[in-house]
Coordinates of C-alpha atoms and ligand atoms in Angstrom, one line a residue:
X1494 CA 26.4 -98.2 103.0
X1495 CA 28.0 -96.1 100.1
X1496 CA 31.0 -97.6 97.9
X1497 CA 33.7 -95.3 97.0
X1498 CA 35.7 -95.3 94.2
X1499 CA 39.2 -95.6 94.4
X1500 CA 42.8 -95.3 92.5
X1501 CA 44.3 -96.9 95.0
X1502 CA 43.8 -100.0 97.8
X1503 CA 43.8 -97.1 100.5
X1504 CA 45.6 -97.1 103.9
X1505 CA 44.9 -98.9 106.5
X1506 CA 42.1 -101.7 104.4
X1507 CA 41.4 -104.8 106.3
X1508 CA 40.7 -106.9 104.1
X1509 CA 41.3 -107.3 99.9
X1510 CA 38.8 -109.3 98.0
X1511 CA 40.7 -110.4 94.8
X1512 CA 39.2 -112.9 92.1
X1513 CA 41.0 -115.6 90.1
X1514 CA 39.2 -117.8 87.1
X1515 CA 40.9 -121.6 87.0
X1516 CA 44.0 -122.2 86.0
X1517 CA 45.5 -118.3 86.3
X1518 CA 45.8 -116.5 89.4
X1519 CA 45.0 -113.3 90.0
X1520 CA 48.1 -111.2 89.4
X1521 CA 50.9 -110.5 92.2
X1522 CA 49.1 -113.6 94.1
X1523 CA 52.0 -116.8 94.5
X1524 CA 50.2 -119.9 92.3
X1525 CA 51.7 -122.4 95.0
X1526 CA 50.1 -120.9 97.9
X1527 CA 46.9 -120.5 97.0
X1528 CA 47.4 -124.1 95.4
X1529 CA 48.6 -125.4 99.2
X1530 CA 45.1 -123.8 100.2
X1531 CA 43.9 -126.2 97.7
X1532 CA 41.9 -123.1 95.5
X1533 CA 41.7 -123.6 91.5
X1534 CA 39.5 -120.8 90.6
X1535 CA 36.8 -123.0 90.6
X1536 CA 33.2 -121.1 90.8
X1537 CA 32.4 -120.9 94.6
X1538 CA 35.9 -121.4 95.5
X1539 CA 37.3 -118.9 98.3
X1540 CA 40.6 -118.8 99.9
X1541 CA 42.0 -116.1 102.4
X1542 CA 45.7 -115.0 102.7
X1543 CA 46.6 -113.4 105.4
X1544 CA 49.9 -110.7 105.6
X1545 CA 52.0 -110.7 108.3
X1546 CA 51.5 -106.8 108.2
X1547 CA 49.0 -105.7 105.2
X1548 CA 45.3 -106.8 105.2
X1549 CA 44.2 -109.6 104.6
X1550 CA 43.8 -111.0 100.8
X1551 CA 40.6 -112.8 100.1
X1552 CA 40.2 -114.8 96.4
X1553 CA 37.2 -116.0 95.4
X1554 CA 36.5 -118.6 92.1
X1555 CA 35.2 -117.7 88.9
X1556 CA 35.3 -120.7 87.7
X1557 CA 36.5 -120.9 83.8
X1558 CA 37.2 -117.6 81.7
X1559 CA 34.9 -118.6 79.0
X1560 CA 31.9 -118.9 81.8
X1561 CA 32.3 -115.8 83.8
X1562 CA 29.4 -113.2 83.7
X1563 CA 27.9 -110.5 86.1
X1564 CA 26.0 -113.4 87.7
X1565 CA 29.1 -115.0 89.1
X1566 CA 31.0 -112.0 90.2
X1567 CA 27.8 -110.7 91.7
X1568 CA 27.9 -114.0 93.7
X1569 CA 31.9 -114.8 94.1
X1570 CA 32.1 -111.2 96.1
X1571 CA 29.2 -111.3 98.1
X1572 CA 30.5 -115.4 99.7
X1573 CA 34.4 -113.0 99.7
X1574 CA 32.8 -109.9 101.5
X1575 CA 30.6 -112.7 103.9
X1576 CA 34.6 -113.9 104.9
X1577 CA 35.3 -110.3 104.9
X1578 CA 32.5 -108.9 107.6
X1579 CA 35.2 -108.3 110.5
X1580 CA 37.1 -106.0 109.1
X1581 CA 36.3 -102.2 108.9
X1582 CA 37.5 -101.3 105.6
X1583 CA 37.2 -103.4 102.9
X1584 CA 38.4 -103.1 99.4
X1585 CA 37.4 -105.0 96.2
X1586 CA 40.6 -105.5 93.5
X1587 CA 38.7 -106.9 91.3
X1588 CA 38.3 -104.2 88.3
X1589 CA 38.3 -105.9 84.6
X1590 CA 37.1 -109.6 86.6
X1591 CA 34.5 -109.3 83.1
X1592 CA 36.4 -108.6 80.2
X1593 CA 35.7 -106.0 77.6
X1594 CA 32.5 -107.2 76.5
X1595 CA 31.0 -106.3 79.5
X1596 CA 31.0 -102.3 80.5
X1597 CA 33.0 -100.5 83.4
X1598 CA 29.4 -99.1 84.7
X1599 CA 27.9 -102.9 84.7
X1600 CA 30.7 -104.1 86.3
X1601 CA 30.7 -102.3 89.3
X1602 CA 27.4 -102.5 89.4
X1603 CA 27.5 -106.4 90.2
X1604 CA 30.7 -106.0 92.3
X1605 CA 28.2 -103.4 94.3
X1606 CA 25.1 -105.7 94.6
X1607 CA 27.7 -108.8 95.9
X1608 CA 29.4 -106.7 98.1
X1609 CA 26.4 -105.0 99.8
X1610 CA 24.2 -108.6 99.8
X1611 CA 27.3 -110.4 101.1
X1612 CA 27.1 -108.5 104.2
X1613 CA 23.4 -108.8 105.0
X1614 CA 22.3 -110.3 108.4
X1615 CA 19.0 -110.2 110.0
X1616 CA 20.3 -109.8 113.3
X1617 CA 16.9 -107.8 114.9
X1618 CA 16.8 -110.6 117.7
X1619 CA 20.2 -112.6 118.4
X1620 CA 21.8 -111.6 121.4
X1621 CA 25.4 -112.7 120.4
X1622 CA 25.6 -112.4 116.7
X1623 CA 29.2 -112.6 114.6
X1624 CA 28.8 -109.1 114.2
X1625 CA 29.3 -107.3 110.5
X1626 CA 32.3 -104.4 111.2
X1627 CA 32.6 -103.6 107.8
X1628 CA 32.3 -99.7 108.2
X1629 CA 34.1 -98.7 104.5
X1630 CA 33.9 -100.5 100.8
X1631 CA 36.2 -99.1 98.7
X1632 CA 36.1 -100.2 94.9
X1633 CA 39.6 -100.3 93.7
X1634 CA 40.2 -99.2 90.4
X1635 CA 39.9 -96.6 87.2
X1636 CA 36.6 -94.8 85.4
X1637 CA 35.1 -91.6 87.0
X1638 CA 31.4 -90.5 87.3
X1639 CA 29.8 -93.3 85.5
X1640 CA 31.7 -96.0 87.5
X1641 CA 30.8 -94.4 91.3
X1642 CA 27.8 -93.8 89.7
X1643 CA 26.8 -97.5 89.2
X1644 CA 28.5 -98.3 92.0
X1645 CA 25.4 -96.0 94.0
X1646 CA 23.2 -97.4 91.5
X1647 CA 24.3 -101.4 92.9
X1648 CA 24.7 -100.4 96.5
X1649 CA 20.3 -98.4 95.9
X1650 CA 19.2 -102.0 94.3
X1651 CA 21.0 -104.3 97.3
X1652 CA 19.3 -102.3 100.1
X1653 CA 15.8 -102.6 98.5
X1654 CA 16.3 -107.1 98.3
X1655 CA 17.7 -106.4 101.7
X1656 CA 14.2 -104.6 102.9
X1657 CA 13.0 -107.7 100.9
X1658 CA 15.3 -110.0 102.9
X1659 CA 14.3 -107.8 106.0
X1660 CA 10.1 -107.9 105.5
X1661 CA 10.5 -112.2 104.6
X1662 CA 12.5 -112.6 108.1
X1663 CA 10.9 -110.7 110.5
X1664 CA 8.4 -113.2 111.9
X1665 CA 4.7 -113.4 111.1
X1666 CA 3.6 -112.8 114.5
X1667 CA 5.2 -108.8 114.1
X1668 CA 4.6 -108.9 110.5
X1669 CA 1.2 -108.7 110.7
X1670 CA -0.6 -106.9 107.2
X1671 CA -1.0 -103.6 109.1
X1672 CA 2.8 -103.6 110.5
X1673 CA 3.3 -104.0 106.6
X1674 CA 1.4 -101.6 105.6
X1675 CA 3.3 -99.2 107.7
X1676 CA 6.6 -99.9 106.6
X1677 CA 5.0 -99.2 102.9
X1678 CA 3.6 -95.8 103.8
X1679 CA 7.9 -95.7 104.9
X1680 CA 8.7 -96.0 102.0
X1681 CA 6.6 -94.2 99.6
X1682 CA 7.6 -91.2 102.3
X1683 CA 10.8 -91.8 101.7
X1684 CA 10.9 -92.1 98.2
X1685 CA 8.5 -89.6 97.4
X1686 CA 5.5 -93.0 95.6
X1687 CA 1.8 -92.2 96.2
X1688 CA 0.7 -93.9 98.4
X1689 CA -3.1 -95.4 99.3
X1690 CA -4.2 -97.9 102.1
X1691 CA -6.8 -99.4 102.6
X1692 CA -8.6 -101.4 105.2
X1693 CA -11.5 -103.5 106.1
X1694 CA -14.3 -101.1 105.4
X1695 CA -12.5 -99.5 102.4
X1696 CA -11.9 -103.5 101.4
X1697 CA -15.9 -104.0 102.0
X1698 CA -16.7 -101.4 99.7
X1699 CA -14.7 -102.2 96.7
X1700 CA -15.9 -105.9 96.9
X1701 CA -12.5 -107.5 97.9
X1702 CA -14.4 -110.6 98.3
X1703 CA -10.9 -112.3 98.2
X1704 CA -8.5 -110.7 100.7
X1705 CA -11.2 -110.4 102.8
X1706 CA -12.3 -114.3 103.0
X1707 CA -8.7 -115.2 103.2
X1708 CA -8.5 -112.6 106.1
X1709 CA -12.0 -114.4 108.2
X1710 CA -10.5 -116.3 110.1
X1711 CA -7.5 -113.6 111.9
X1712 CA -7.5 -111.6 114.9
X1713 CA -5.7 -109.1 112.2
X1714 CA -6.4 -106.5 110.3
X1715 CA -6.4 -106.6 106.0
X1716 CA -4.2 -104.3 104.3
X1717 CA -4.1 -103.4 100.3
X1718 CA -1.3 -100.5 99.4
X1719 CA -1.1 -99.6 96.5
X1720 CA 2.2 -97.4 95.5
X1721 CA 2.7 -95.1 92.7
X1722 CA 6.2 -93.8 90.9
X1723 CA 5.6 -91.7 88.5
X1724 CA 7.7 -89.5 86.6
X1725 CA 7.6 -86.6 84.1
X1726 CA 6.1 -87.2 81.0
X1727 CA 5.5 -91.3 81.4
X1728 CA 6.3 -93.6 78.3
X1729 CA 3.8 -96.2 79.3
X1730 CA 2.7 -97.8 82.7
X1731 CA 3.8 -101.0 84.0
X1732 CA 2.0 -102.9 87.9
X1733 CA 3.1 -105.0 89.7
X1734 CA 1.1 -107.3 91.9
X1735 CA 2.8 -109.5 95.0
X1736 CA 0.7 -111.9 97.3
X1737 CA 1.5 -110.7 101.0
X1738 CA 0.7 -113.7 103.2
X1739 CA 1.6 -112.0 106.0
X1740 CA 1.7 -115.9 107.8
X1741 CA -0.1 -118.8 105.5
X1742 CA -1.5 -121.3 108.1
X1743 CA -3.2 -123.2 106.3
X1744 CA -6.4 -121.7 107.5
X1745 CA -9.4 -124.6 108.1
X1746 CA -7.6 -126.6 105.2
X1747 CA -4.6 -126.6 107.7
X1748 CA -0.6 -127.5 107.1
X1749 CA 1.1 -129.7 108.8
X1750 CA 3.2 -128.3 111.7
X1751 CA 6.6 -128.6 109.4
X1752 CA 4.8 -127.5 106.9
X1753 CA 3.8 -124.1 107.8
X1754 CA 7.7 -123.5 109.6
X1755 CA 8.5 -121.1 107.1
X1756 CA 5.2 -119.5 106.1
X1757 CA 6.2 -116.2 107.0
X1758 CA 7.7 -116.1 103.9
X1759 CA 4.3 -116.3 102.0
X1760 CA 4.7 -112.3 102.0
X1761 CA 7.9 -113.0 99.8
X1762 CA 6.2 -111.5 96.8
X1763 CA 5.0 -108.4 98.3
X1764 CA 8.5 -107.8 99.5
X1765 CA 9.8 -108.2 96.3
X1766 CA 7.8 -105.7 94.9
X1767 CA 7.8 -103.1 97.9
X1768 CA 12.1 -103.9 98.0
X1769 CA 12.0 -102.9 94.1
X1770 CA 9.8 -99.5 94.1
X1771 CA 11.8 -99.0 97.3
X1772 CA 14.8 -98.7 95.0
X1773 CA 13.1 -97.7 91.8
X1774 CA 14.7 -94.0 91.9
X1775 CA 18.8 -96.3 91.4
X1776 CA 17.1 -97.1 88.4
X1777 CA 15.2 -93.7 86.6
X1778 CA 12.0 -95.7 85.1
X1779 CA 10.7 -93.8 82.4
X1780 CA 7.6 -95.2 82.2
X1781 CA 5.4 -95.1 85.2
X1782 CA 5.2 -98.3 88.2
X1783 CA 1.6 -99.1 90.0
X1784 CA 2.5 -101.2 92.8
X1785 CA -0.3 -103.3 94.4
X1786 CA 0.3 -105.4 97.9
X1787 CA -2.9 -107.4 99.1
X1788 CA -1.9 -108.0 102.7
X1789 CA -3.6 -110.8 105.3
X1790 CA -2.8 -113.5 107.5
X1791 CA -4.3 -117.0 106.7
X1792 CA -5.6 -118.3 109.5
X1793 CA -8.1 -120.2 111.5
X1794 CA -10.5 -119.0 114.0
X1795 CA -13.8 -119.8 114.2
X1796 CA -15.3 -117.7 112.1
X1797 CA -12.2 -118.6 109.0
X1798 CA -13.8 -119.7 105.7
X1799 CA -15.4 -123.2 105.9
X1800 CA -14.4 -125.2 102.8
X1801 CA -17.4 -124.9 100.2
X1802 CA -18.4 -121.3 101.2
X1803 CA -18.0 -118.6 97.8
X1804 CA -16.2 -115.9 98.0
X1805 CA -17.3 -112.9 95.4
X1806 CA -14.3 -111.5 94.1
X1807 CA -13.4 -107.4 92.9
X1808 CA -14.8 -108.4 89.5
X1809 CA -17.9 -110.0 90.2
X1810 CA -16.0 -113.6 89.3
X1811 CA -17.4 -115.5 92.1
X1812 CA -14.8 -119.0 93.8
X1813 CA -15.7 -121.5 95.3
X1814 CA -13.0 -122.2 98.2
X1815 CA -12.8 -126.0 98.4
X1816 CA -9.2 -126.0 100.3
X1817 CA -8.4 -122.5 102.0
X1818 CA -5.1 -123.4 101.7
X1819 CA -5.1 -121.7 98.1
X1820 CA -5.6 -118.4 99.3
X1821 CA -2.8 -116.6 97.6
X1822 CA -4.6 -117.3 94.2
X1823 CA -8.0 -115.5 96.1
X1824 CA -5.6 -112.2 97.2
X1825 CA -4.0 -112.3 94.0
X1826 CA -7.3 -112.3 92.5
X1827 CA -8.8 -109.2 93.9
X1828 CA -5.6 -107.4 93.1
X1829 CA -5.5 -108.8 89.5
X1830 CA -8.5 -107.1 88.7
X1831 CA -8.2 -103.8 90.8
X1832 CA -5.0 -102.9 88.8
X1833 CA -6.2 -104.4 85.2
X1834 CA -9.2 -101.4 86.1
X1835 CA -6.1 -97.9 85.7
X1836 CA -5.7 -99.8 82.5
X1837 CA -2.0 -100.1 83.0
X1838 CA 0.5 -101.3 79.2
X1839 CA 1.1 -104.8 81.4
X1840 CA 1.1 -106.3 84.9
X1841 CA 3.6 -109.1 86.6
X1842 CA 2.9 -110.8 89.4
X1843 CA 4.8 -112.8 91.8
X1844 CA 3.9 -114.9 94.0
X1845 CA 5.2 -117.5 97.0
X1846 CA 2.0 -119.7 95.3
X1847 CA 2.6 -123.0 95.0
X1848 CA 4.7 -125.9 96.3
X1849 CA 4.5 -127.6 93.3
X1850 CA 7.0 -124.8 92.0
X1851 CA 9.5 -126.3 94.2
X1852 CA 9.0 -129.4 93.0
X1853 CA 9.1 -128.8 89.4
X1854 CA 12.3 -126.1 89.1
X1855 CA 13.7 -126.6 92.4
X1856 CA 14.8 -123.2 94.7
X1857 CA 17.1 -121.5 92.4
X1858 CA 14.9 -120.8 89.5
X1859 CA 11.2 -119.3 89.0
X1860 CA 8.3 -120.8 87.1
X1861 CA 7.1 -117.4 84.9
X1862 CA 3.9 -117.8 83.1
X1863 CA 1.3 -115.4 80.9
X1864 CA -1.2 -114.8 79.0
X1865 CA 1.0 -112.6 76.0
X1866 CA 4.0 -114.4 74.6
X1867 CA 6.4 -111.2 73.7
X1868 CA 5.8 -109.9 77.7
X1869 CA 6.5 -112.9 79.4
X1870 CA 9.9 -112.9 76.6
X1871 CA 10.3 -109.5 78.3
X1872 CA 10.2 -110.9 82.3
X1873 CA 12.6 -113.5 81.0
X1874 CA 15.4 -111.1 80.0
X1875 CA 14.7 -108.9 82.5
X1876 CA 15.2 -112.0 84.7
X1877 CA 18.0 -112.5 82.9
X1878 CA 19.7 -109.4 82.6
X1879 CA 20.3 -109.7 86.5
X1880 CA 21.1 -112.9 87.7
X1881 CA 17.9 -114.7 88.9
X1882 CA 16.4 -117.5 86.7
X1883 CA 13.3 -118.2 85.5
X1884 CA 12.0 -121.2 83.6
X1885 CA 8.4 -120.3 81.3
X1886 CA 5.7 -123.1 82.0
X1887 CA 2.9 -123.2 79.9
X1888 CA -0.9 -122.0 80.7
X1889 CA -2.1 -125.3 78.9
X1890 CA -6.0 -124.6 77.9
X1891 CA -6.3 -128.6 78.2
X1892 CA -6.0 -128.1 82.6
X1893 CA -8.8 -125.3 82.0
X1894 CA -12.1 -127.5 82.2
X1895 CA -10.1 -128.4 85.9
X1896 CA -11.7 -125.1 87.5
X1897 CA -14.9 -125.3 86.5
X1898 CA -17.3 -125.2 89.6
X1899 CA -20.3 -126.9 90.5
X1900 CA -21.5 -124.0 91.7
X1901 CA -19.4 -121.1 91.1
X1902 CA -18.2 -119.4 88.4
X1903 CA -15.1 -121.1 89.3
X1904 CA -13.7 -123.3 92.0
X1905 CA -10.1 -122.7 94.0
X1906 CA -8.5 -125.6 93.4
X1907 CA -8.2 -128.1 90.5
X1908 CA -10.8 -130.8 90.4
X1909 CA -7.9 -133.1 89.3
X1910 CA -5.4 -133.3 92.2
X1911 CA -1.8 -133.3 92.3
X1912 CA -0.9 -132.3 88.9
X1913 CA -0.1 -129.0 87.2
X1914 CA -0.1 -127.6 90.7
X1915 CA 2.2 -124.9 88.8
X1916 CA 0.0 -124.2 85.3
X1917 CA -3.9 -124.2 87.0
X1918 CA -2.7 -121.7 89.9
X1919 CA -1.9 -119.3 86.7
X1920 CA -4.4 -120.0 84.5
X1921 CA -7.1 -119.2 88.4
X1922 CA -5.0 -116.2 88.2
X1923 CA -5.4 -115.1 84.5
X1924 CA -9.4 -115.2 84.5
X1925 CA -8.5 -111.6 86.9
X1926 CA -6.6 -110.2 84.3
X1927 CA -8.6 -107.5 82.1
X1928 CA -8.8 -108.6 78.8
X1929 CA -6.0 -107.7 76.5
X1930 CA -3.5 -106.6 79.4
X1931 CA -0.6 -108.2 79.3
X1932 CA 0.2 -110.7 81.9
X1933 CA 2.8 -112.8 83.5
X1934 CA 3.3 -114.3 86.3
X1935 CA 6.1 -115.5 88.5
X1936 CA 6.3 -118.2 91.2
X1937 CA 8.5 -117.4 93.5
X1938 CA 7.3 -120.3 96.2
X1939 CA 10.9 -122.1 95.6
X1940 CA 13.7 -119.8 95.1
X1941 CA 12.3 -116.9 97.8
X1942 CA 13.5 -119.0 100.5
X1943 CA 16.5 -120.2 101.1
X1944 CA 18.2 -123.1 103.9
X1945 CA 21.9 -122.6 103.2
X1946 CA 24.9 -119.6 103.1
X1947 CA 26.1 -120.1 99.5
X1948 CA 26.9 -117.0 96.8
X1949 CA 24.2 -114.3 96.8
X1950 CA 22.5 -116.3 99.9
X1951 CA 22.5 -116.4 103.9
X1952 CA 19.6 -118.2 105.7
X1953 CA 16.4 -116.8 105.4
X1954 CA 14.5 -114.8 102.6
X1955 CA 16.4 -114.4 99.8
X1956 CA 15.0 -110.8 98.2
X1957 CA 14.0 -112.7 95.0
X1958 CA 12.9 -111.0 92.2
X1959 CA 13.7 -107.1 93.1
X1960 CA 16.0 -107.2 91.4
X1961 CA 14.0 -108.8 88.4
X1962 CA 11.3 -105.8 88.8
X1963 CA 13.6 -103.0 89.1
X1964 CA 15.3 -104.5 85.8
X1965 CA 12.4 -105.0 84.5
X1966 CA 10.9 -101.7 85.1
X1967 CA 14.1 -100.2 83.9
X1968 CA 14.2 -101.4 80.1
X1969 CA 10.8 -101.2 80.2
X1970 CA 8.6 -100.9 77.3
X1971 CA 4.9 -101.9 76.1
X1972 CA 4.7 -105.0 75.1
X1973 CA 3.4 -105.5 71.2
Ligands
BES613 N1 2.1 -120.5 100.3 C1 1.3 -122.0 99.4 C2 2.7 -122.0 98.9 C3 3.9 -122.1 99.2 C4 4.8 -123.9 100.0 C5 5.4 -121.8 99.5 C6 5.7 -124.3 99.9 C7 6.4 -122.2 100.1 C8 7.1 -123.2 100.0 C9 -0.1 -122.0 98.8 O1 -0.8 -120.8 99.5 C10 -0.3 -122.8 99.1 O2 -0.2 -123.9 100.4 N2 -0.5 -123.1 98.3 C11 -1.0 -125.6 97.8 C12 -2.2 -125.5 97.2 C13 -3.0 -126.7 96.7 C14 -3.9 -126.6 98.0 C15 -3.5 -126.1 95.7 C16 0.0 -125.8 97.6 O3 0.9 -125.8 97.1 O4 -0.2 -127.2 98.6
MN614 MN1 -1.6 -121.4 101.1
ZN615 ZN1 0.0 -119.6 101.0

């Protein structure tokens, strides 16, 4: 949805969103009435102040003034816009919340992202939904074309996050690999991206034994989608790879019923990559961007890959599959080696790879690993700018022997169970990155799914990673 920049609050406004820091209510708002609602300005607090014959004012707390940053503003505006969703015309009156250190444009972008993401709903299947009535969004404030452009970019970026959420929220039975590939083609046509879709025959010809091995228990055909964005005279080439398991039952190493309840989420990495590609133009990257989406579900059909089976990955490496539930690394192995062949300046992959990352970092921080300190740092800084949290884990050589197989080049689960599961998965992926290519890996098994309505999120897919990938493309420099 478009966001208009206006100097005044327009006629007919239903709700005005304001923000306040601890200890000082926003200008023109009565401190006593806020206090009577229990509002002190703490981050996450919300207060609604109705007026007899004017718009309702929704005040969102930002916390202590010293700690306010773009991420706080984005989250607070999102929480407020969720409360405002029943009004047709919603206005923000928050300009200046970030103080002078942040440009008016950066602030406007954060507000736009918060506004649009707060209104996100997945209502495709709900007969009686509590509707979003918003028809018009206005950012009340000063500024010219630059602020308007930042509002447009923020709204476009939030739309990319919304696409990733929609894809995650769509059930595995309807968002099949072929259905997801079709959506990728639509995105490519709309955004003028080059697109190639590989079906079972092309995958077999190219020796994509990881994707085909995981797909073997399924009645659904696999796909591999490659999307390419190329500006004129590109400065550098960035490759994005996203895990696209449209449903993960575990295969013959079957998950429990409870363990697979949210496994439609197992394509969240591919969804984040596609969401980012769909909004790439909004950040005007100067580099070329190549995206690779290996798509299949992981099922238990009569000819499913058996524990002990050996697969041959695209680069020729053989892998003994001892647990069919460690499938993400098999499809990523093919995709990483394919991505490497094109000789990019850097690769980043994003994947719901291990339950262990949620044990280590919870559902608000993603795991970050890689083979190149400078490139890992660049991904961490992009995430920081995007307001998505990551934390580095070491790809410790000490654990690499755990991936040695008796009969093949590698085994897909470590010999030592339950220890450093996120790191050993990262070590496995590293084997398929071409020599000398800087590579980073984001494990989003925890962050890609939300069970609560809080800040930017509503229950379901979060779209985690879209904003980090866009930031990374926007500021891309060849790692050294
Ligand atoms: N898709 C799962 C990881 C996952 C778990 C994502 C929970 C989101 C929430 C992945 O394919 C998987 O099953 N990993 C196994 C690896 C193990 C068998 C080495 C895991 O984490 O248990
Ligand atoms: Mn699995
Ligand atoms: Zn999986």
